[in-house]
C-alpha atoms as a PDB file:
ATOM      1  CA  UNK A   1     105.801 -68.710  77.934  1.00  0.00           C
ATOM      2  CA  UNK A   2     109.154 -67.509  79.307  1.00  0.00           C
ATOM      3  CA  UNK A   3     112.199 -66.982  77.487  1.00  0.00           C
ATOM      4  CA  UNK A   4     115.780 -67.571  78.624  1.00  0.00           C
ATOM      5  CA  UNK A   5     117.875 -64.058  78.884  1.00  0.00           C
ATOM      6  CA  UNK A   6     119.966 -65.757  76.138  1.00  0.00           C
ATOM      7  CA  UNK A   7     116.945 -66.369  73.703  1.00  0.00           C
ATOM      8  CA  UNK A   8     115.876 -62.619  74.576  1.00  0.00           C
ATOM      9  CA  UNK A   9     119.795 -61.718  73.548  1.00  0.00           C
ATOM     10  CA  UNK A  10     119.545 -63.610  70.219  1.00  0.00           C
ATOM     11  CA  UNK A  11     116.324 -62.170  69.305  1.00  0.00           C
ATOM     12  CA  UNK A  12     117.372 -58.511  69.910  1.00  0.00           C
ATOM     13  CA  UNK A  13     120.713 -59.102  67.895  1.00  0.00           C
ATOM     14  CA  UNK A  14     118.439 -60.683  65.063  1.00  0.00           C
ATOM     15  CA  UNK A  15     116.226 -57.025  65.404  1.00  0.00           C
ATOM     16  CA  UNK A  16     119.839 -55.060  65.270  1.00  0.00           C
ATOM     17  CA  UNK A  17     121.205 -56.980  62.467  1.00  0.00           C
ATOM     18  CA  UNK A  18     117.881 -56.066  60.884  1.00  0.00           C
ATOM     19  CA  UNK A  19     118.185 -52.925  61.078  1.00  0.00           C
ATOM     20  CA  UNK A  20     121.931 -52.169  60.304  1.00  0.00           C
ATOM     21  CA  UNK A  21     121.218 -53.953  57.027  1.00  0.00           C
ATOM     22  CA  UNK A  22     118.156 -51.893  56.047  1.00  0.00           C
ATOM     23  CA  UNK A  23     120.092 -48.985  57.334  1.00  0.00           C
ATOM     24  CA  UNK A  24     122.994 -49.525  54.903  1.00  0.00           C
ATOM     25  CA  UNK A  25     120.861 -50.482  52.216  1.00  0.00           C
ATOM     26  CA  UNK A  26     118.873 -46.676  52.483  1.00  0.00           C
ATOM     27  CA  UNK A  27     121.770 -44.671  53.005  1.00  0.00           C
ATOM     28  CA  UNK A  28     124.485 -46.195  50.394  1.00  0.00           C
ATOM     29  CA  UNK A  29     124.742 -43.200  48.677  1.00  0.00           C
ATOM     30  CA  UNK A  30     125.286 -41.171  51.666  1.00  0.00           C
ATOM     31  CA  UNK A  31     127.977 -43.170  53.724  1.00  0.00           C
ATOM     32  CA  UNK A  32     131.393 -42.530  53.713  1.00  0.00           C
ATOM     33  CA  UNK A  33     134.125 -44.766  52.519  1.00  0.00           C
ATOM     34  CA  UNK A  34     133.540 -48.482  53.670  1.00  0.00           C
ATOM     35  CA  UNK A  35     130.865 -47.625  55.985  1.00  0.00           C
ATOM     36  CA  UNK A  36     128.469 -49.603  53.880  1.00  0.00           C
ATOM     37  CA  UNK A  37     130.684 -52.982  54.283  1.00  0.00           C
ATOM     38  CA  UNK A  38     131.026 -52.160  58.033  1.00  0.00           C
ATOM     39  CA  UNK A  39     127.368 -51.927  58.282  1.00  0.00           C
ATOM     40  CA  UNK A  40     126.383 -54.929  56.413  1.00  0.00           C
ATOM     41  CA  UNK A  41     129.157 -56.839  57.757  1.00  0.00           C
ATOM     42  CA  UNK A  42     128.357 -55.958  61.444  1.00  0.00           C
ATOM     43  CA  UNK A  43     124.642 -56.924  60.787  1.00  0.00           C
ATOM     44  CA  UNK A  44     125.582 -60.184  59.340  1.00  0.00           C
ATOM     45  CA  UNK A  45     127.952 -60.637  62.476  1.00  0.00           C
ATOM     46  CA  UNK A  46     124.746 -60.115  64.501  1.00  0.00           C
ATOM     47  CA  UNK A  47     122.857 -62.706  62.564  1.00  0.00           C
ATOM     48  CA  UNK A  48     125.058 -65.373  62.647  1.00  0.00           C
ATOM     49  CA  UNK A  49     125.798 -64.751  66.502  1.00  0.00           C
ATOM     50  CA  UNK A  50     122.147 -64.968  66.962  1.00  0.00           C
ATOM     51  CA  UNK A  51     122.096 -68.088  65.580  1.00  0.00           C
ATOM     52  CA  UNK A  52     124.942 -69.579  67.515  1.00  0.00           C
ATOM     53  CA  UNK A  53     123.041 -68.615  70.811  1.00  0.00           C
ATOM     54  CA  UNK A  54     119.586 -70.049  69.185  1.00  0.00           C
ATOM     55  CA  UNK A  55     121.429 -73.353  68.307  1.00  0.00           C
ATOM     56  CA  UNK A  56     123.551 -73.559  72.040  1.00  0.00           C
ATOM     57  CA  UNK A  57     120.830 -73.208  74.013  1.00  0.00           C
ATOM     58  CA  UNK A  58     118.404 -75.354  71.669  1.00  0.00           C
ATOM     59  CA  UNK A  59     120.949 -78.045  71.050  1.00  0.00           C
ATOM     60  CA  UNK A  60     120.169 -80.191  74.236  1.00  0.00           C
ATOM     61  CA  UNK A  61     116.450 -79.856  73.549  1.00  0.00           C
ATOM     62  CA  UNK A  62     116.516 -81.027  69.987  1.00  0.00           C
ATOM     63  CA  UNK A  63     119.046 -83.774  70.472  1.00  0.00           C
ATOM     64  CA  UNK A  64     117.404 -85.485  73.911  1.00  0.00           C
ATOM     65  CA  UNK A  65     115.248 -88.549  73.372  1.00  0.00           C
ATOM     66  CA  UNK A  66     111.841 -88.173  73.440  1.00  0.00           C
ATOM     67  CA  UNK A  67     109.529 -89.262  76.527  1.00  0.00           C
END
């Protein structure tokens, strides 16, 4: 199975978003100012962007008539 470059990007975005959220949770005590909020927000945005890419790529496949 070979994934398209867009789907590969989406998977990397999910991984990066997850790592950001975990890093924010582990370092909440030492992060300066609003860094925690920025990390959580950016991680969430990466997850949302990943889902958008996934939905755009697979929408035609899902809505196509079955053979």
